[in-house]
Structure formats: structure tokens, C-alpha cells
Amino acid sequence: LVLSGLVILLVVGVVALYSSNQQLRRQARILDPSLNTDEFKAVWGPFIDDSESPLLVLSNPTVYRFVNEADPGALARRAIQLTPEQTRSLLDAPEFKGQYAGGESPRLIPSLGMYTGMGEAVGVYRLTDLLRASDKTILLRQSRHVSAADLKYRNVILLGSIYVNEWSRRLPTVENFVYTFSATIENRDPLPGEEREYKPQFNEETGEMSVDYALITVKPNVSGEHVVMTLAGIFSEGTEAAAEFVTTRNHLNLLGQRLRTLGGGNAPPKYYQALLKVDVENGTPTSITLLSLRVFPEPAKS
């Protein structure tokens, strides 16, 4: 009887602590002015106001890796045999020092579910932190396991460009800025002062990236009842910058203000596309500039 009583008390205590925690989180959201501004709601309103948790789709591109002894024969038979010249170049490269110790003939196989970009990883942290502060949880899924049905019944955030996340280009909205398979962003209808194509820049001596470009695209999902937000750079550094832009106070305020201005006296536009220029140093975004903001018309209701 004593043990049963203690169990009941523990259960009651856990429920009370959970309820108190939920109340504290709601109070923290109310006390944090950055989560209750019109600018914040202009960007995140559809996600915060929805009772369902948003789905965050994390890109996991195909990355080639060395064959190792643990790989089954069926997988090893798909390996790419390197030429002697490629082998020497690979083994002499400082980036691969200490990563291969299996002889003089390394072979490469595609890895489909083991990797994501550093920019995407940082983006997951930023988005999770912001939504958690807004008393929202997220569902996280790798892009290879997402179906069209997943994009139909809830709000979705796609993290990563068309090169690493195929869902970033599979929704039918006509966009002004589009990724090309030449690793650029094409501007289909340039306004005065805009370029027709935006191309990343690199240091000619070191090969390190110095400028990337990114897009924040918000458009209706396949059913038209929810929204899909795509945060994607041409490279991973741009993806990190796009996630930073929609989660840090100064950038978020700028984007929200611009959206409210475009809305005039009405509500800010629900669907839009923002083009960002990202200065990069040592693989890290250092400054982010909003170059252009375009609005999508809302789809006609049937």
C-alpha cells in the first residue's frame, strides 16, 4: 500500500511539473518581445498559429566514401575503382590524410543516408531553437524518406537546395529566382539594378568560397492549405545563412518590415521569395544582405 501510494504521488508530481513547465514556456514566449512582434508574425505566423507541428526536412545528399571491411559484398561490388593517378592525388591530398589506410587501391561507394552539410546542421539548431522558444515542437525527417503526403497535411520547412534536397524544386509555384544546374541562381525577370544571374565567388589562390547566394522561398503546399518554406543556398554556407536570416532578431525584423510594407494596409503577403547575398570567410557566413524580395500571388480558391 505504501509503495502504491508513493507511485501515485510520483505520477501526480510528474504531471504537475510538466504542467508547470508548459506554463513557464508560454510565459517566456509572452515575455520575449521578439516573438510577439508584427515582424515575427509576418514570417512565422503560419507555423506558430498552426496546431500541428511543422515538418523539417533535412537534406542528406549522396556522398562518396571509401570502401571498408564492414561493407557487404553487394555494396562493395558497386564501388568505383580509381585510376593510379586519381589514387596518388587522393592519398597525397591533405584533406584525406589519415582517412584511408586500406592499401594502395582505394575504392569509392555512394553513401545515401549518412551525411548532411554543416550549414544544414547549423540551420537545424537555429530553427529548432526558435520554434521551441515559440512553444512549438518539430518533426525532423531526412529528405530521402519524405513523400508527397508528408507535404500535404502540415507546414513544412525544406533545408537545402535542389542539389541536395529534391523536394526544393518539386512544388509547382512559378518562381522568379530559380537554381540552375550550373550552380547559379537565375533571375527570370530582373528589376532595375538586379543581375540576370548570381554566381558564387571563390578565392583564386586558395579555392575557398568568398560569396554565396541563397533563397528564402515560401509557397503553398500541394493542397494549398499549408505553406512550405525553403531555406537554401547554392552551397551549404548559403543554406546556413538563410536559416540565420529567419531566426535572428535583426534579420527577421528587416524581412518582416519589408513584407509588411509590401502588404500596404493589408496583411503581409503569405507567399514570397527573398534573395540573399552571403559573404563567407573560412567556411562561415559573415554578413548577409537582402538583395531582392518578390511576392507570389495567392492561388485562386476553388
Short mmCIF file of C-alpha atoms in Angstrom, two decimals:
data_model
loop_
_atom_site.label_atom_id
_atom_site.label_comp_id
_atom_site.label_asym_id
_atom_site.label_seq_id
_atom_site.Cartn_x
_atom_site.Cartn_y
_atom_site.Cartn_z
CA LEU A 1 0.00 0.00 0.00
CA VAL A 2 2.84 2.36 0.87
CA LEU A 3 4.57 1.62 -2.46
CA SER A 4 1.32 2.21 -4.39
CA GLY A 5 0.86 5.49 -2.58
CA LEU A 6 4.38 6.61 -3.45
CA VAL A 7 3.85 5.71 -7.12
CA ILE A 8 0.64 7.76 -7.20
CA LEU A 9 2.43 10.71 -5.59
CA LEU A 10 5.25 10.47 -8.13
CA VAL A 11 2.81 10.39 -11.04
CA VAL A 12 0.97 13.43 -9.65
CA GLY A 13 4.31 15.19 -9.19
CA VAL A 14 5.42 14.48 -12.75
CA VAL A 15 2.12 15.76 -14.16
CA ALA A 16 2.37 18.90 -12.02
CA LEU A 17 5.95 19.54 -13.15
CA TYR A 18 5.02 19.03 -16.80
CA SER A 19 2.09 21.44 -16.50
CA SER A 20 4.30 23.99 -14.74
CA ASN A 21 6.95 23.64 -17.43
CA GLN A 22 4.39 24.25 -20.18
CA GLN A 23 3.10 27.34 -18.39
CA LEU A 24 6.63 28.69 -17.92
CA ARG A 25 7.37 28.18 -21.61
CA ARG A 26 4.21 30.06 -22.58
CA GLN A 27 5.10 32.86 -20.17
CA ALA A 28 8.62 33.02 -21.60
CA ARG A 29 7.16 33.43 -25.06
CA ILE A 30 4.90 36.25 -23.84
CA LEU A 31 7.82 37.96 -22.07
CA ASP A 32 10.12 37.72 -25.10
CA PRO A 33 9.12 40.76 -27.20
CA SER A 34 10.84 39.42 -30.32
CA LEU A 35 8.34 36.54 -30.51
CA ASN A 36 5.27 38.78 -30.41
CA THR A 37 6.07 41.49 -32.91
CA ASP A 38 4.24 42.01 -36.17
CA GLU A 39 7.52 41.40 -37.99
CA PHE A 40 7.93 37.99 -36.38
CA LYS A 41 4.35 37.04 -37.18
CA ALA A 42 4.75 38.18 -40.80
CA VAL A 43 7.38 35.47 -41.29
CA TRP A 44 6.43 32.75 -38.81
CA GLY A 45 2.68 33.26 -38.32
CA PRO A 46 1.58 30.25 -40.42
CA PHE A 47 3.87 27.95 -38.43
CA ILE A 48 3.14 29.34 -34.96
CA ASP A 49 -0.64 29.56 -35.42
CA ASP A 50 -0.98 26.01 -36.71
CA SER A 51 -1.94 23.42 -34.08
CA GLU A 52 0.12 20.75 -35.88
CA SER A 53 3.89 20.52 -35.53
CA PRO A 54 5.78 21.59 -38.66
CA LEU A 55 7.89 19.09 -40.57
CA LEU A 56 11.57 19.98 -41.01
CA VAL A 57 13.11 18.15 -43.97
CA LEU A 58 16.88 17.82 -43.63
CA SER A 59 18.79 17.23 -46.85
CA ASN A 60 21.06 14.19 -47.00
CA PRO A 61 22.94 14.22 -50.31
CA THR A 62 24.77 11.32 -51.85
CA VAL A 63 28.39 11.39 -50.68
CA TYR A 64 31.06 9.02 -51.91
CA ARG A 65 33.19 7.36 -49.24
CA PHE A 66 35.92 4.75 -49.07
CA VAL A 67 35.01 1.08 -49.08
CA ASN A 68 35.80 -0.55 -45.76
CA GLU A 69 35.88 -4.10 -44.44
CA ALA A 70 32.46 -3.82 -42.84
CA ASP A 71 30.72 -3.20 -46.17
CA PRO A 72 28.75 -6.17 -47.53
CA GLY A 73 29.80 -7.68 -50.84
CA ALA A 74 26.68 -6.43 -52.64
CA LEU A 75 27.63 -2.85 -51.76
CA ALA A 76 31.35 -3.26 -52.43
CA ARG A 77 30.60 -4.54 -55.94
CA ARG A 78 29.13 -1.14 -56.76
CA ALA A 79 32.39 0.59 -55.89
CA ILE A 80 34.21 2.91 -58.27
CA GLN A 81 37.81 1.88 -58.88
CA LEU A 82 40.13 4.88 -59.04
CA THR A 83 42.89 5.17 -61.60
CA PRO A 84 46.53 5.19 -60.36
CA GLU A 85 46.70 8.93 -60.97
CA GLN A 86 43.49 9.55 -59.03
CA THR A 87 44.73 7.33 -56.22
CA ARG A 88 48.00 9.22 -55.87
CA SER A 89 46.23 12.56 -55.98
CA LEU A 90 43.73 11.43 -53.36
CA LEU A 91 46.23 9.91 -50.95
CA ASP A 92 48.50 12.96 -51.20
CA ALA A 93 45.70 15.45 -50.56
CA PRO A 94 45.89 16.93 -47.04
CA GLU A 95 42.10 16.68 -46.71
CA PHE A 96 42.32 12.87 -46.79
CA LYS A 97 45.36 12.37 -44.58
CA GLY A 98 44.59 9.69 -42.03
CA GLN A 99 41.19 8.85 -43.53
CA TYR A 100 42.30 5.88 -45.60
CA ALA A 101 44.65 3.09 -44.59
CA GLY A 102 43.43 0.20 -46.71
CA GLY A 103 46.21 -0.23 -49.23
CA GLU A 104 47.17 1.45 -52.48
CA SER A 105 43.89 0.95 -54.38
CA PRO A 106 41.09 2.87 -52.66
CA ARG A 107 37.57 2.40 -53.99
CA LEU A 108 34.59 4.70 -53.51
CA ILE A 109 30.94 3.83 -52.95
CA PRO A 110 27.91 6.11 -52.64
CA SER A 111 26.59 6.71 -49.15
CA LEU A 112 22.90 7.59 -49.26
CA GLY A 113 21.91 8.25 -45.67
CA MET A 114 24.93 9.14 -43.57
CA TYR A 115 25.75 12.78 -44.25
CA THR A 116 24.38 16.30 -44.37
CA GLY A 117 26.08 19.67 -44.80
CA MET A 118 27.45 21.75 -41.93
CA GLY A 119 25.24 24.65 -42.96
CA GLU A 120 22.20 22.39 -42.81
CA ALA A 121 23.23 21.09 -39.39
CA VAL A 122 23.59 24.63 -38.01
CA GLY A 123 20.26 25.50 -39.63
CA VAL A 124 18.52 22.65 -37.79
CA TYR A 125 19.82 24.00 -34.49
CA ARG A 126 18.68 27.56 -35.24
CA LEU A 127 15.21 26.55 -36.39
CA THR A 128 14.66 24.13 -33.53
CA ASP A 129 15.73 26.77 -31.01
CA LEU A 130 13.40 29.41 -32.45
CA LEU A 131 10.36 27.14 -32.69
CA ARG A 132 10.95 25.71 -29.23
CA ALA A 133 11.05 29.25 -27.83
CA SER A 134 7.68 29.72 -29.54
CA ASP A 135 6.32 26.64 -27.75
CA LYS A 136 6.37 24.57 -30.94
CA THR A 137 7.97 21.20 -31.48
CA ILE A 138 9.10 19.98 -34.89
CA LEU A 139 9.14 16.71 -36.73
CA LEU A 140 12.54 16.04 -38.32
CA ARG A 141 12.96 13.77 -41.32
CA GLN A 142 15.70 13.21 -43.86
CA SER A 143 14.78 14.19 -47.39
CA ARG A 144 15.11 10.65 -48.79
CA HIS A 145 12.30 9.45 -46.55
CA VAL A 146 9.80 12.21 -47.37
CA SER A 147 6.76 11.56 -49.55
CA ALA A 148 4.27 13.87 -51.23
CA ALA A 149 1.77 13.02 -48.50
CA ASP A 150 4.13 14.49 -45.89
CA LEU A 151 3.98 17.84 -47.69
CA LYS A 152 0.21 17.77 -47.96
CA TYR A 153 -1.06 17.76 -44.39
CA ARG A 154 1.24 20.11 -42.46
CA ASN A 155 3.53 23.11 -42.75
CA VAL A 156 7.00 22.16 -43.98
CA ILE A 157 10.50 23.65 -43.84
CA LEU A 158 12.88 22.37 -46.52
CA LEU A 159 16.53 22.82 -45.64
CA GLY A 160 18.91 22.59 -48.60
CA SER A 161 18.95 23.44 -52.31
CA ILE A 162 17.89 21.39 -55.32
CA TYR A 163 21.33 19.79 -55.46
CA VAL A 164 20.86 18.04 -52.11
CA ASN A 165 17.10 18.15 -51.48
CA GLU A 166 14.93 17.19 -54.44
CA TRP A 167 11.77 18.46 -52.70
CA SER A 168 13.12 22.00 -53.02
CA ARG A 169 12.07 22.02 -56.69
CA ARG A 170 9.04 19.72 -56.87
CA LEU A 171 6.22 22.12 -55.95
CA PRO A 172 4.54 23.85 -58.89
CA THR A 173 4.71 27.56 -57.98
CA VAL A 174 6.33 29.70 -60.69
CA GLU A 175 9.31 31.38 -59.02
CA ASN A 176 11.23 34.46 -60.09
CA PHE A 177 14.56 33.18 -58.78
CA VAL A 178 15.49 29.62 -59.68
CA TYR A 179 18.53 27.42 -59.12
CA THR A 180 20.32 26.17 -62.19
CA PHE A 181 22.38 23.01 -62.50
CA SER A 182 25.38 25.24 -63.24
CA ALA A 183 25.44 26.20 -59.53
CA THR A 184 23.95 29.66 -60.08
CA ILE A 185 20.66 31.42 -59.35
CA GLU A 186 18.82 32.71 -62.40
CA ASN A 187 16.74 35.88 -62.20
CA ARG A 188 13.90 35.39 -64.69
CA ASP A 189 12.63 38.97 -64.52
CA PRO A 190 15.36 41.35 -63.35
CA LEU A 191 14.29 44.66 -61.87
CA PRO A 192 16.46 47.79 -62.28
CA GLY A 193 19.76 47.23 -60.51
CA GLU A 194 19.40 43.45 -60.39
CA GLU A 195 21.51 40.91 -62.24
CA ARG A 196 20.19 38.17 -64.50
CA GLU A 197 22.40 35.56 -62.85
CA TYR A 198 24.00 35.27 -59.43
CA LYS A 199 27.12 33.13 -59.24
CA PRO A 200 29.20 32.18 -56.17
CA GLN A 201 32.67 33.67 -55.91
CA PHE A 202 35.89 31.96 -54.84
CA ASN A 203 39.40 32.98 -53.85
CA GLU A 204 41.52 32.26 -56.92
CA GLU A 205 44.58 31.29 -54.89
CA THR A 206 43.05 29.06 -52.21
CA GLY A 207 39.81 27.98 -53.89
CA GLU A 208 37.86 28.92 -50.75
CA MET A 209 34.40 30.42 -51.17
CA SER A 210 34.09 34.15 -50.57
CA VAL A 211 30.48 34.81 -51.69
CA ASP A 212 27.43 32.55 -51.85
CA TYR A 213 23.80 33.30 -52.65
CA ALA A 214 20.68 31.90 -51.02
CA LEU A 215 16.92 31.91 -51.38
CA ILE A 216 14.15 32.02 -48.81
CA THR A 217 11.06 30.76 -50.62
CA VAL A 218 7.61 30.49 -49.03
CA LYS A 219 4.88 29.00 -51.19
CA PRO A 220 1.70 26.90 -50.84
CA ASN A 221 1.98 23.18 -50.39
CA VAL A 222 0.42 20.61 -52.70
CA SER A 223 -3.03 21.03 -51.13
CA GLY A 224 -2.84 24.82 -50.83
CA GLU A 225 -3.85 24.59 -47.16
CA HIS A 226 -0.36 24.89 -45.65
CA VAL A 227 2.92 26.54 -46.52
CA VAL A 228 6.33 25.27 -47.49
CA MET A 229 9.37 27.35 -46.52
CA THR A 230 12.59 26.53 -48.39
CA LEU A 231 15.88 27.76 -46.94
CA ALA A 232 18.65 27.02 -49.39
CA GLY A 233 21.94 28.39 -50.58
CA ILE A 234 23.75 27.37 -53.72
CA PHE A 235 26.22 25.79 -51.30
CA SER A 236 25.91 24.78 -47.67
CA GLU A 237 27.21 28.15 -46.45
CA GLY A 238 24.28 29.88 -48.11
CA THR A 239 21.82 27.45 -46.52
CA GLU A 240 23.23 28.27 -43.09
CA ALA A 241 22.85 31.98 -43.85
CA ALA A 242 19.22 31.57 -44.95
CA ALA A 243 18.41 29.80 -41.68
CA GLU A 244 20.20 32.55 -39.76
CA PHE A 245 18.25 35.24 -41.60
CA VAL A 246 14.85 33.91 -40.49
CA THR A 247 15.87 33.15 -36.90
CA THR A 248 17.94 36.13 -35.68
CA ARG A 249 16.24 39.28 -34.47
CA ASN A 250 17.83 41.93 -36.70
CA HIS A 251 17.45 39.99 -39.95
CA LEU A 252 13.99 38.77 -39.03
CA ASN A 253 12.84 42.30 -38.26
CA LEU A 254 14.13 43.51 -41.63
CA LEU A 255 12.34 40.74 -43.53
CA GLY A 256 9.13 41.24 -41.57
CA GLN A 257 9.20 45.01 -42.13
CA ARG A 258 9.71 44.58 -45.86
CA LEU A 259 6.83 42.11 -46.04
CA ARG A 260 4.53 44.43 -44.11
CA THR A 261 5.47 47.30 -46.44
CA LEU A 262 4.64 45.18 -49.48
CA GLY A 263 1.28 44.36 -47.89
CA GLY A 264 0.42 48.03 -47.56
CA GLY A 265 -2.62 48.43 -45.35
CA ASN A 266 -3.49 44.78 -45.75
CA ALA A 267 -1.92 41.73 -44.18
CA PRO A 268 1.67 40.98 -45.26
CA PRO A 269 1.92 38.65 -48.26
CA LYS A 270 1.81 34.99 -47.35
CA TYR A 271 3.97 33.72 -50.22
CA TYR A 272 7.22 35.32 -51.28
CA GLN A 273 10.83 34.79 -52.27
CA ALA A 274 13.88 36.59 -50.85
CA LEU A 275 17.30 36.62 -52.50
CA LEU A 276 20.30 36.87 -50.15
CA LYS A 277 23.95 37.64 -50.76
CA VAL A 278 26.22 35.87 -48.28
CA ASP A 279 29.80 36.89 -47.58
CA VAL A 280 31.82 33.87 -46.45
CA GLU A 281 35.11 33.59 -44.62
CA ASN A 282 36.75 30.28 -43.71
CA GLY A 283 33.52 28.42 -44.47
CA THR A 284 31.38 30.62 -42.21
CA PRO A 285 28.79 33.24 -43.27
CA THR A 286 29.97 36.63 -42.01
CA SER A 287 27.40 39.07 -43.41
CA ILE A 288 24.04 38.61 -45.12
CA THR A 289 22.40 41.15 -47.44
CA LEU A 290 18.80 41.08 -48.64
CA LEU A 291 19.08 41.84 -52.37
CA SER A 292 15.51 41.35 -53.54
CA LEU A 293 12.06 40.40 -52.25
CA ARG A 294 9.33 39.19 -54.60
CA VAL A 295 5.73 38.30 -53.78
CA PHE A 296 3.82 35.31 -55.15
CA PRO A 297 0.09 35.75 -55.80
CA GLU A 298 -2.09 33.56 -53.63
CA PRO A 299 -3.63 30.65 -55.57
CA ALA A 300 -7.26 31.01 -56.55
CA LYS A 301 -9.61 29.11 -54.27
CA SER A 302 -11.77 26.53 -55.99
#
